Structure formats: C-alpha cells, structure tokens
CSV table of C-alpha atoms in Angstrom, one decimal:
chain,number,residue,atom,x,y,z
Z,151,MET,CA,0.3,-0.4,-0.3
Z,152,LEU,CA,1.2,3.1,-1.1
Z,153,ARG,CA,1.5,6.2,1.5
Z,154,ARG,CA,-1.4,9.2,0.0
Z,155,PRO,CA,1.0,12.2,-1.2
Z,156,GLN,CA,0.6,15.1,0.6
Z,157,PHE,CA,-1.5,18.6,-0.8
Z,158,GLU,CA,-1.1,21.9,1.5
Z,159,PHE,CA,-4.1,24.2,0.8
Z,160,TRP,CA,-3.2,27.8,2.1
Z,161,TYR,CA,-6.3,29.7,2.2
Z,162,GLU,CA,-7.8,33.0,4.1
Z,163,PHE,CA,-11.7,33.1,5.2
Z,164,SER,CA,-12.2,36.9,3.7
Z,165,SER,CA,-10.7,35.2,0.4
Z,166,THR,CA,-13.3,35.1,-2.1
Z,167,TYR,CA,-11.4,32.3,-4.5
Z,168,SER,CA,-10.2,30.3,-1.6
Z,169,TYR,CA,-13.8,30.2,-0.6
Z,170,LEU,CA,-14.6,28.4,-4.0
Z,171,ALA,CA,-11.6,26.0,-3.2
Z,172,ALA,CA,-12.5,25.3,-0.3
Z,173,MET,CA,-16.0,24.0,-1.5
Z,174,ARG,CA,-14.2,22.3,-4.2
Z,175,ILE,CA,-11.3,20.6,-3.2
Z,176,GLU,CA,-13.0,17.5,-0.9
Z,177,PRO,CA,-14.1,15.4,-3.9
Z,178,LEU,CA,-11.1,16.4,-6.1
Z,179,ALA,CA,-8.7,15.5,-3.3
Z,180,GLU,CA,-10.3,11.9,-3.0
Z,181,GLU,CA,-10.8,11.2,-6.3
Z,182,ALA,CA,-7.0,12.4,-6.5
Z,183,GLY,CA,-5.9,10.0,-4.3
Z,184,VAL,CA,-4.2,13.2,-2.2
Z,185,GLU,CA,-4.8,13.9,1.3
Z,186,ILE,CA,-5.2,17.4,2.2
Z,187,VAL,CA,-3.0,19.3,4.5
Z,188,TRP,CA,-5.5,22.3,6.0
Z,189,ARG,CA,-3.3,26.0,6.4
Z,190,PRO,CA,-5.6,28.6,7.4
Z,191,PHE,CA,-3.3,31.8,7.0
Z,192,LEU,CA,-3.9,35.5,7.1
Z,193,LEU,CA,-3.3,37.7,3.9
Z,194,GLY,CA,-3.2,41.0,5.7
Z,195,PRO,CA,0.6,40.8,6.8
Z,196,VAL,CA,1.4,39.4,2.6
Z,197,PHE,CA,-0.3,42.3,1.6
Z,198,LYS,CA,1.1,45.1,4.0
Z,199,ALA,CA,4.4,43.6,2.8
Z,200,GLN,CA,3.2,44.3,-0.7
Z,201,GLY,CA,2.4,47.5,0.0
Z,202,TRP,CA,-1.5,47.3,0.7
Z,203,GLU,CA,-3.3,48.2,3.9
Z,204,THR,CA,-6.4,46.1,2.5
Z,205,SER,CA,-7.5,43.7,0.0
Z,206,PRO,CA,-6.5,44.5,-3.6
Z,207,PHE,CA,-9.7,44.0,-5.0
Z,208,SER,CA,-10.4,47.1,-2.9
Z,209,VAL,CA,-7.1,49.1,-3.4
Z,210,TYR,CA,-8.0,48.7,-7.0
Z,211,PRO,CA,-11.9,49.6,-8.2
Z,212,ALA,CA,-11.7,48.3,-11.3
Z,213,LYS,CA,-9.8,44.9,-10.5
Z,214,GLY,CA,-12.4,44.7,-7.9
Z,215,ARG,CA,-15.6,45.2,-9.7
Z,216,TYR,CA,-14.2,42.7,-12.0
Z,217,MET,CA,-14.0,40.4,-9.2
Z,218,TRP,CA,-17.4,40.9,-7.6
Z,219,ARG,CA,-18.7,40.1,-11.3
Z,220,ASP,CA,-16.2,36.9,-11.9
Z,221,MET,CA,-17.1,35.3,-8.7
Z,222,GLU,CA,-20.5,35.6,-9.5
Z,223,ARG,CA,-20.0,33.9,-12.9
Z,224,GLU,CA,-18.0,31.0,-11.2
Z,225,ALA,CA,-20.3,30.5,-8.0
Z,226,VAL,CA,-22.9,29.8,-10.9
Z,227,ARG,CA,-20.6,27.6,-12.4
Z,228,PHE,CA,-19.8,25.5,-9.1
Z,229,GLY,CA,-23.4,25.8,-8.4
Z,230,LEU,CA,-22.4,27.3,-4.7
Z,231,PRO,CA,-24.1,30.0,-3.3
Z,232,PHE,CA,-22.4,33.8,-3.1
Z,233,TYR,CA,-23.5,36.8,-1.5
Z,234,ARG,CA,-20.5,39.7,-1.0
Z,235,PRO,CA,-19.6,40.4,1.7
Z,236,ASN,CA,-20.2,43.4,3.7
Z,237,PRO,CA,-17.7,45.1,5.0
Z,238,PHE,CA,-15.5,43.2,2.2
Z,239,PRO,CA,-12.7,42.2,3.3
Z,240,GLN,CA,-13.7,40.5,6.3
Z,241,ASN,CA,-12.2,40.1,9.5
Z,242,GLY,CA,-11.0,36.7,9.3
Z,243,LEU,CA,-8.5,36.5,12.1
Z,244,LEU,CA,-10.9,34.5,14.4
Z,245,ALA,CA,-12.1,32.2,12.3
Z,246,ALA,CA,-8.5,31.2,11.8
Z,247,ARG,CA,-6.8,30.9,14.5
Z,248,ILE,CA,-10.0,28.6,15.6
Z,249,ALA,CA,-9.5,26.7,12.3
Z,250,LEU,CA,-5.8,26.3,13.2
Z,251,LEU,CA,-7.1,24.7,16.8
Z,252,GLY,CA,-8.7,22.2,15.2
Z,253,LEU,CA,-6.1,21.2,13.2
Z,254,ASP,CA,-5.1,18.0,15.5
Z,255,ARG,CA,-8.4,17.7,16.4
Z,256,GLY,CA,-9.8,16.7,13.2
Z,257,TRP,CA,-12.8,19.3,12.7
Z,258,THR,CA,-11.1,21.9,10.7
Z,259,PRO,CA,-12.0,21.5,7.4
Z,260,VAL,CA,-16.0,21.0,8.8
Z,261,PHE,CA,-15.6,24.1,9.9
Z,262,THR,CA,-13.9,25.8,7.6
Z,263,LYS,CA,-16.1,25.2,4.7
Z,264,ALA,CA,-19.3,26.2,7.6
Z,265,VAL,CA,-17.4,29.9,8.2
Z,266,TYR,CA,-17.1,30.3,4.3
Z,267,THR,CA,-20.9,28.9,3.8
Z,268,ALA,CA,-22.0,31.7,6.4
Z,269,GLU,CA,-20.0,34.4,4.7
Z,270,PHE,CA,-20.3,33.9,1.2
Z,271,GLY,CA,-23.2,31.6,1.0
Z,272,GLU,CA,-25.5,33.7,4.0
Z,273,GLY,CA,-24.0,36.7,3.6
Z,274,ARG,CA,-22.9,36.6,7.7
Z,275,ASP,CA,-20.4,38.3,9.9
Z,276,ILE,CA,-17.5,36.0,10.4
Z,277,SER,CA,-15.9,38.6,12.6
Z,278,ASP,CA,-18.6,38.5,15.1
Z,279,THR,CA,-17.7,35.6,17.8
Z,280,GLU,CA,-21.3,35.1,18.2
Z,281,VAL,CA,-21.7,33.5,14.0
Z,282,LEU,CA,-18.5,31.9,15.0
Z,283,SER,CA,-19.8,30.7,17.8
Z,284,GLY,CA,-23.2,29.2,16.5
Z,285,ILE,CA,-21.0,27.5,14.2
Z,286,LEU,CA,-18.7,25.8,16.7
Z,287,ALA,CA,-22.2,24.8,18.2
Z,288,SER,CA,-23.7,23.2,15.7
Z,289,LEU,CA,-20.5,21.4,15.1
Z,290,GLY,CA,-20.8,19.7,18.9
Z,291,ARG,CA,-18.1,21.6,19.8
Z,292,ASP,CA,-18.2,24.1,23.6
Z,293,PRO,CA,-17.8,27.4,21.5
Z,294,GLU,CA,-16.5,29.4,25.1
Z,295,GLU,CA,-13.5,26.9,25.3
Z,296,ILE,CA,-12.2,26.9,21.4
Z,297,ILE,CA,-12.5,30.5,21.6
Z,298,THR,CA,-10.7,31.2,24.8
Z,299,GLU,CA,-8.1,28.5,23.0
Z,300,ALA,CA,-8.1,30.0,20.2
Z,301,GLN,CA,-6.9,33.8,21.9
Z,302,SER,CA,-4.1,31.6,23.8
Z,303,GLU,CA,-0.8,33.1,23.2
Z,304,THR,CA,0.1,29.6,22.3
Z,305,ASN,CA,-2.1,29.6,19.7
Z,306,LYS,CA,-1.7,32.9,18.2
Z,307,THR,CA,1.8,32.5,18.1
Z,308,ARG,CA,1.3,29.6,16.3
Z,309,LEU,CA,-0.5,31.2,13.5
Z,310,ARG,CA,2.2,33.7,13.9
Z,311,ARG,CA,4.4,31.4,12.4
Z,312,LEU,CA,2.3,29.7,9.8
Z,313,ASN,CA,1.9,33.2,8.3
Z,314,ASP,CA,5.8,33.9,8.6
Z,315,GLU,CA,5.8,30.2,6.6
Z,316,ALA,CA,3.7,31.5,4.2
Z,317,GLN,CA,5.7,34.7,3.0
Z,318,SER,CA,9.3,32.5,3.4
Z,319,ARG,CA,7.6,30.2,0.7
Z,320,GLY,CA,6.5,33.0,-1.7
Z,321,ILE,CA,3.0,33.0,-1.1
Z,322,PHE,CA,1.3,36.3,-2.6
Z,323,GLY,CA,-2.7,35.8,-2.5
Z,324,ALA,CA,-5.0,32.9,-1.7
Z,325,PRO,CA,-5.6,30.4,-2.3
Z,326,THR,CA,-1.7,29.0,-2.4
Z,327,PHE,CA,-1.3,24.9,-3.1
Z,328,PHE,CA,1.7,23.1,-2.9
Z,329,ALA,CA,2.5,19.6,-3.9
Z,330,GLU,CA,5.0,18.2,-1.6
Z,331,ASP,CA,7.9,18.5,-4.3
Z,332,GLY,CA,7.3,22.4,-3.2
Z,333,GLU,CA,5.5,23.3,-6.7
Z,334,MET,CA,3.2,26.2,-6.0
Z,335,PHE,CA,0.2,26.7,-7.1
Z,336,TRP,CA,-2.1,30.2,-6.9
Z,337,GLY,CA,-5.5,30.7,-7.6
Z,338,ASN,CA,-8.9,28.1,-7.4
Z,339,ASP,CA,-8.4,28.4,-11.3
Z,340,ARG,CA,-5.3,26.0,-10.3
Z,341,LEU,CA,-7.0,23.7,-8.4
Z,342,GLU,CA,-6.6,20.9,-10.7
Z,343,GLN,CA,-4.1,21.6,-12.3
Z,344,ALA,CA,-2.1,21.5,-8.9
Z,345,LEU,CA,-4.0,18.5,-7.9
Z,346,ASP,CA,-2.4,16.7,-11.2
Z,347,TRP,CA,0.8,17.5,-10.4
Z,348,ALA,CA,0.5,16.5,-7.2
Z,349,VAL,CA,-0.1,12.9,-8.0
Z,350,THR,CA,2.3,12.6,-11.3
Z,351,GLN,CA,5.3,14.1,-8.5
Z,352,ALA,CA,4.0,11.5,-6.3
Z,353,LYS,CA,3.8,8.7,-8.5
Z,354,ARG,CA,7.7,9.4,-9.9
Z,355,SER,CA,9.2,9.1,-6.1
Z,356,GLU,CA,6.9,6.3,-5.7
Z,357,VAL,CA,8.3,4.0,-2.6
Z,358,PRO,CA,6.1,1.5,-1.1
Z,359,LEU,CA,5.6,1.5,2.5
N,154,MET,CA,-28.1,32.2,-42.4
N,155,LEU,CA,-26.8,33.7,-39.4
N,156,ARG,CA,-24.0,36.9,-38.8
N,157,ARG,CA,-21.0,35.8,-36.8
N,158,PRO,CA,-21.3,37.3,-32.9
N,159,GLN,CA,-18.0,39.2,-32.1
N,160,PHE,CA,-15.7,39.1,-29.8
N,161,GLU,CA,-13.7,41.3,-28.9
N,162,PHE,CA,-9.6,40.2,-27.8
N,163,TRP,CA,-7.9,43.1,-25.9
N,164,TYR,CA,-4.1,42.5,-26.1
N,165,GLU,CA,-0.3,44.0,-24.9
N,166,PHE,CA,2.2,42.9,-26.7
N,167,SER,CA,4.4,42.9,-24.1
N,168,SER,CA,2.2,40.9,-21.8
N,169,THR,CA,2.6,37.1,-21.3
N,170,TYR,CA,-0.8,36.3,-20.6
N,171,SER,CA,-2.0,37.5,-23.8
N,172,TYR,CA,0.8,35.3,-25.8
N,173,LEU,CA,-0.7,32.4,-24.5
N,174,ALA,CA,-4.6,33.6,-25.5
N,175,ALA,CA,-2.9,35.0,-29.1
N,176,MET,CA,-1.1,31.6,-29.9
N,177,ARG,CA,-4.5,30.1,-28.7
N,178,ILE,CA,-7.5,32.0,-29.7
N,179,GLU,CA,-8.0,31.5,-33.6
N,180,PRO,CA,-9.2,27.5,-33.5
N,181,LEU,CA,-10.9,28.2,-30.5
N,182,ALA,CA,-13.3,31.5,-31.9
N,183,GLU,CA,-13.3,29.1,-35.6
N,184,GLU,CA,-14.9,26.4,-33.7
N,185,ALA,CA,-17.3,28.7,-31.4
N,186,GLY,CA,-18.1,30.2,-34.4
N,187,VAL,CA,-17.5,33.9,-33.8
N,188,GLU,CA,-15.5,36.4,-35.5
N,189,ILE,CA,-12.5,37.7,-33.1
N,190,VAL,CA,-12.1,41.6,-33.4
N,191,TRP,CA,-8.2,42.1,-32.6
N,192,ARG,CA,-7.7,45.1,-30.1
N,193,PRO,CA,-3.9,45.8,-29.3
N,194,PHE,CA,-3.4,48.3,-27.1
N,195,LEU,CA,-1.4,49.6,-23.9
N,196,LEU,CA,-1.1,48.3,-20.7
N,197,GLY,CA,1.3,51.3,-19.1
N,198,PRO,CA,-1.2,54.1,-19.1
N,199,VAL,CA,-3.7,51.7,-17.5
N,200,PHE,CA,-1.0,50.4,-14.9
N,201,LYS,CA,-0.3,54.2,-14.5
N,202,ALA,CA,-3.7,55.1,-13.2
N,203,GLN,CA,-3.0,52.1,-11.0
N,204,GLY,CA,-0.7,53.7,-9.6
N,205,TRP,CA,2.1,51.5,-11.0
N,206,GLU,CA,5.0,52.4,-13.4
N,207,THR,CA,6.0,49.6,-14.8
N,208,SER,CA,4.4,45.8,-15.1
N,209,PRO,CA,2.8,44.4,-11.6
N,210,PHE,CA,5.0,41.3,-11.9
N,211,SER,CA,8.2,43.7,-11.5
N,212,VAL,CA,6.4,46.1,-9.0
N,213,TYR,CA,5.3,42.8,-7.0
N,214,PRO,CA,8.1,40.5,-6.5
N,215,ALA,CA,7.1,37.5,-5.2
N,216,LYS,CA,4.4,37.5,-7.4
N,217,GLY,CA,6.5,38.0,-10.4
N,218,ARG,CA,8.8,35.0,-9.7
N,219,TYR,CA,5.4,33.1,-9.3
N,220,MET,CA,3.8,34.3,-13.1
N,221,TRP,CA,7.5,33.1,-14.5
N,222,ARG,CA,6.9,29.6,-13.0
N,223,ASP,CA,3.4,29.2,-14.4
N,224,MET,CA,4.1,30.3,-17.5
N,225,GLU,CA,6.6,28.2,-18.0
N,226,ARG,CA,4.1,25.4,-16.8
N,227,GLU,CA,1.5,27.3,-19.0
N,228,ALA,CA,3.5,27.0,-22.4
N,229,VAL,CA,3.7,23.5,-21.8
N,230,ARG,CA,0.3,22.4,-21.0
N,231,PHE,CA,-0.2,24.4,-24.4
N,232,GLY,CA,2.5,22.9,-26.5
N,233,LEU,CA,4.1,26.8,-26.8
N,234,PRO,CA,8.0,27.0,-26.4
N,235,PHE,CA,8.5,30.3,-24.1
N,236,TYR,CA,11.5,32.4,-23.4
N,237,ARG,CA,11.4,34.8,-20.8
N,238,PRO,CA,11.8,38.4,-22.4
N,239,ASN,CA,14.6,40.2,-21.7
N,240,PRO,CA,14.2,43.1,-20.8
N,241,PHE,CA,10.9,42.3,-18.7
N,242,PRO,CA,8.2,44.0,-19.6
N,243,GLN,CA,8.9,44.4,-23.4
N,244,ASN,CA,8.0,48.5,-25.1
N,245,GLY,CA,5.7,46.9,-27.2
N,246,LEU,CA,4.4,50.2,-28.4
N,247,LEU,CA,5.8,50.3,-32.3
N,248,ALA,CA,3.9,46.8,-32.4
N,249,ALA,CA,1.3,47.9,-30.9
N,250,ARG,CA,0.6,50.8,-33.5
N,251,ILE,CA,1.8,48.9,-36.3
N,252,ALA,CA,-0.6,46.0,-35.2
N,253,LEU,CA,-3.9,48.7,-35.6
N,254,LEU,CA,-2.8,49.5,-38.9
N,255,GLY,CA,-3.2,46.3,-40.3
N,256,LEU,CA,-6.7,46.0,-38.9
N,257,ASP,CA,-7.7,47.7,-42.2
N,258,ARG,CA,-6.1,45.2,-44.0
N,259,GLY,CA,-6.2,42.2,-42.7
N,260,TRP,CA,-3.0,41.3,-41.5
N,261,THR,CA,-3.0,42.0,-38.0
N,262,PRO,CA,-3.4,38.4,-37.0
N,263,VAL,CA,-0.4,37.4,-39.0
N,264,PHE,CA,1.2,40.1,-37.6
N,265,THR,CA,0.3,39.8,-34.0
N,266,LYS,CA,1.3,35.7,-33.5
N,267,ALA,CA,4.6,36.5,-35.8
N,268,VAL,CA,5.8,39.4,-33.3
N,269,TYR,CA,4.4,37.2,-30.3
N,270,THR,CA,6.9,34.2,-31.3
N,271,ALA,CA,9.6,36.5,-31.7
N,272,GLU,CA,9.5,37.9,-28.4
N,273,PHE,CA,8.5,34.6,-26.6
N,274,GLY,CA,9.0,31.9,-28.7
N,275,GLU,CA,12.5,33.4,-29.6
N,276,GLY,CA,13.8,35.5,-27.3
N,277,ARG,CA,13.9,38.4,-29.9
N,278,ASP,CA,13.1,42.2,-28.4
N,279,ILE,CA,10.8,44.0,-30.0
N,280,SER,CA,11.3,47.2,-29.3
N,281,ASP,CA,14.1,46.9,-31.9
N,282,THR,CA,12.5,48.4,-35.3
N,283,GLU,CA,15.2,45.9,-37.2
N,284,VAL,CA,13.3,42.9,-36.1
N,285,LEU,CA,9.5,44.3,-36.2
N,286,SER,CA,10.7,45.5,-40.1
N,287,GLY,CA,12.2,42.1,-40.6
N,288,ILE,CA,8.7,40.8,-39.5
N,289,LEU,CA,6.9,42.8,-41.8
N,290,ALA,CA,9.0,41.8,-44.9
N,291,SER,CA,8.4,37.8,-44.0
N,292,LEU,CA,5.1,38.7,-44.2
N,293,GLY,CA,5.5,40.2,-47.7
N,294,ARG,CA,5.4,44.1,-46.5
N,295,ASP,CA,6.8,47.0,-47.2
N,296,PRO,CA,8.5,47.6,-43.7
N,297,GLU,CA,9.5,51.4,-43.8
N,298,GLU,CA,6.1,52.1,-45.6
N,299,ILE,CA,4.4,50.8,-42.5
N,300,ILE,CA,6.2,51.7,-39.7
N,301,THR,CA,6.2,55.6,-41.6
N,302,GLU,CA,2.0,55.2,-41.5
N,303,ALA,CA,2.5,53.5,-37.8
N,304,GLN,CA,4.2,56.8,-36.5
N,305,SER,CA,2.0,59.2,-38.2
N,306,GLU,CA,-0.1,61.8,-35.7
N,307,THR,CA,-3.2,59.8,-36.6
N,308,ASN,CA,-2.4,56.5,-36.2
N,309,LYS,CA,-0.8,57.5,-32.8
N,310,THR,CA,-4.4,59.5,-32.1
N,311,ARG,CA,-6.1,56.2,-33.1
N,312,LEU,CA,-4.4,54.1,-30.7
N,313,ARG,CA,-4.6,56.6,-27.7
N,314,ARG,CA,-8.8,56.5,-28.4
N,315,LEU,CA,-8.7,52.8,-28.4
N,316,ASN,CA,-6.8,53.1,-24.7
N,317,ASP,CA,-9.1,55.6,-23.6
N,318,GLU,CA,-11.9,53.1,-24.5
N,319,ALA,CA,-10.2,50.4,-22.4
N,320,GLN,CA,-9.9,52.7,-19.3
N,321,SER,CA,-13.2,53.8,-19.5
N,322,ARG,CA,-14.6,50.0,-20.1
N,323,GLY,CA,-12.8,48.9,-17.1
N,324,ILE,CA,-9.8,47.4,-18.9
N,325,PHE,CA,-7.4,46.6,-15.7
N,326,GLY,CA,-5.1,44.0,-17.8
N,327,ALA,CA,-4.7,42.3,-20.5
N,328,PRO,CA,-5.2,40.1,-22.1
N,329,THR,CA,-9.1,40.6,-21.9
N,330,PHE,CA,-12.5,40.1,-23.6
N,331,PHE,CA,-15.5,41.1,-24.8
N,332,ALA,CA,-18.5,38.9,-25.9
N,333,GLU,CA,-21.0,41.7,-27.9
N,334,ASP,CA,-23.9,42.1,-24.5
N,335,GLY,CA,-20.7,43.7,-23.1
N,336,GLU,CA,-19.7,41.2,-21.0
N,337,MET,CA,-15.6,41.0,-19.4
N,338,PHE,CA,-13.8,38.4,-18.6
N,339,TRP,CA,-10.0,38.5,-18.0
N,340,GLY,CA,-7.2,36.4,-18.6
N,341,ASN,CA,-6.4,33.8,-21.1
N,342,ASP,CA,-7.6,31.1,-18.4
N,343,ARG,CA,-11.0,33.0,-19.4
N,344,LEU,CA,-10.9,32.4,-23.1
N,345,GLU,CA,-13.1,29.4,-22.9
N,346,GLN,CA,-15.2,30.7,-20.5
N,347,ALA,CA,-15.7,34.0,-22.6
N,348,LEU,CA,-15.6,31.9,-25.7
N,349,ASP,CA,-19.0,29.9,-24.3
N,350,TRP,CA,-20.3,33.3,-23.2
N,351,ALA,CA,-20.2,34.9,-26.2
N,352,VAL,CA,-21.9,31.7,-28.1
N,353,THR,CA,-25.0,31.5,-25.4
N,354,GLN,CA,-25.5,35.1,-25.6
N,355,ALA,CA,-24.9,35.6,-29.1
N,356,LYS,CA,-28.1,32.6,-29.6
N,357,ARG,CA,-30.3,33.8,-27.1
N,358,SER,CA,-30.4,37.5,-29.7
N,359,GLU,CA,-30.6,35.7,-33.0
N,360,VAL,CA,-32.6,37.0,-35.2
N,361,PRO,CA,-32.1,35.5,-39.0
N,362,LEU,CA,-30.3,38.2,-41.7
C-alpha cells in the first residue's frame, strides 16, 4: 500500500476565491488520492509586505469590480451560493485562529466550510464571535472553551509562525496550493492542475511503505 | 444564415498571458463560430492609472516569480515555446501601432502572432525596429512604408483613443475579452468561458439576417 501524497491548501477566510476552492477541494482531492493539509493563514500581513493596507480588490477598484462579477459567474458555474460580504474584506483573524486549533482535532475542514458558507453563502459577519460560536456549537463543540484556547498566546504564536512560513515560501495571495515537491499553484483556477501535479510527482517518487 | 457574433480580444504585446491567448484564440474562435475583433492596446497607461510605473509582476516580486513559473507550466500545457524576455516588460508601443494599422488590411492576426513568437518563442527584442521590419518583410509587406504610417499622428491618435476606450470600459489588465453584450472576461484562463458566453448570448439574441 502506498502513502497518500500530501497536498497543502493555504486559504484566508476573507478571500473570495479561497471560498470556491474550499468548497470544491475535498471531492477532487479524494478522487486524486491525495491528503489535504489545511493551512488557514492571514493575507493581511502578506498584503502589507506588498504595500497594501487592505485587499488589492479594494485598492484597485477596476480589478475589484471585475472580481465581483467574475465571482458571480464562478459561483453559478460551481453551483455555489454567493453573497458579497459587507464589509469586504471581512476580518478573518478569529476564524483563522479557531481553524488552526482544529487541525490536531480533525474538525478544521468542516469548520472551514461552515465559516465560508456563513460568509459567502449567507452574508453573515464572520468577525462576529456570536457567528463563530454558533458554528462551533452546530458542530457539537464547546464554543467558549475553544474560543478561549484559540485566543491563547500559544495559538496566536502558532498562527504567526504559519504566516511567516507563508511569506518565506513565496505566498502572495490565496488560495495557494503546494505539491510535496514544493511546486506552488495560486488561485482556484489552478486547483485541478495542482492536484494533477501532486499525483504525477508522487508517482515519480513512489516508494512502497 | 446567421451573422457570426463578434468577440473582442484586447491584448498588449509585452503581456505574457496575452501571448498564450493570442496563440490559442483562432482555432477556438473558429470552433465557437465567433469573429475575433483584434484590439492591440497598451497596458502602460492602464497601470499608471493604478499607480504602477511598470508591470505589476515587476512591482510585486513574489507575484512576478510565481508568474514566470506558471508561464513555464502553461507554455508546456499548450505546447508553446517560452523564453523569458529580457528586459521585461518589453516596450510594445511600435508593435501595437503597427498591429493597429493592419486592422483594415487584414494582416493584424498574422502580424500579432509573429511578434509574440519573436518575443516569447525566440527571445527577441520587439522594441527593436529591425525585428519588426523583419517580421513585416516576412509577411510580404513594405516595412519602411508601414512603419512610417504607424508613426503618423493619425495612427498614434487612433491608438490613444483605443486606450481611452480600454480604460473607460474597465480594462485593468490583459488579455481581456468582451462578448457582444459587453460581458468582460480577464485572463487567458477565461478564454474558453468567454467564448462560451459569447455563443450563448448570441443564440439568445438571435435574429436571422
């Protein structure tokens, strides 16, 4: 039996195209036979390093106007609901801290999809602790306990380290995917190609366990 | 018999992803049954309006590094050669003026593809008048006559007007495609979807001539 190759999925909760990728990735990864490594991170520090105080879609209005139209079309194409968040971008800091906490406990994928659905499928404010508490409760988790732990120094530091890693690995936007050989792909548009790459690369370096 | 719907293709000679679109568009448009309207324009003024003095791939190094890698992969995927131009971005002003001149004479498509092949397929400098003269001569045209006319005030003004139109229609990058109903698509990644849209939209508004 062969080990399933790992496939890193770096996403930011306020990112429109990360929403599309998050809602699509699981069946595609399953079909490709790769294991998704969920990597919630923050685009804020990444954008700041590029001189932007907010989303480039807000910094560059023509690009922003196009993105909203493109998202409408893409959501239809993938059969997903789409609300334009107000305000945009949403503050995804607490959601990212919570998602990070779920990694060792197995509920990050389901939490991530629930947050994206609340944000882009229902137009809810994901910076609102109540909204996140409701999601955690609906997943059968203790919201108060988890949110306290998410805000602990240990967990905050863990997210900062993940963000440092994002920047040192050349991430400049989201979603971003990495195959095991380090090959990087940016954007929901590249998800299928990234998975193809991950599978091909894994076959080349195949070592039976 | 039905009129073939028009499909606008706005491209800039220095643009890497415009190269991919230009080399791919004709068979796809033929298959879709649409007529390509070639629109050579300049990204320089568009980028200046967004506060950039050069290509965003030069302004943002992490994004630029990724783009070169992505272009290598995309060129392989489409079976196209790919050289990284030096310097980048190339100055495509004269090439755009010449391409514009060819619109009424029917040789813009073949000239456009020849310029892109020189630039990205052979690593030649397309700001060099000799290179462009060679291309025109190879197409059986009189280089001196055409280049003089391309530099005329009338033709320069025509290109400036096209650029004003680009900005007023919300173009912020290249390649950009428009269906007849004004629907805009940005990027080589959206070429197939844009053509689908153009065909579907044309069927909806079908009026036999």
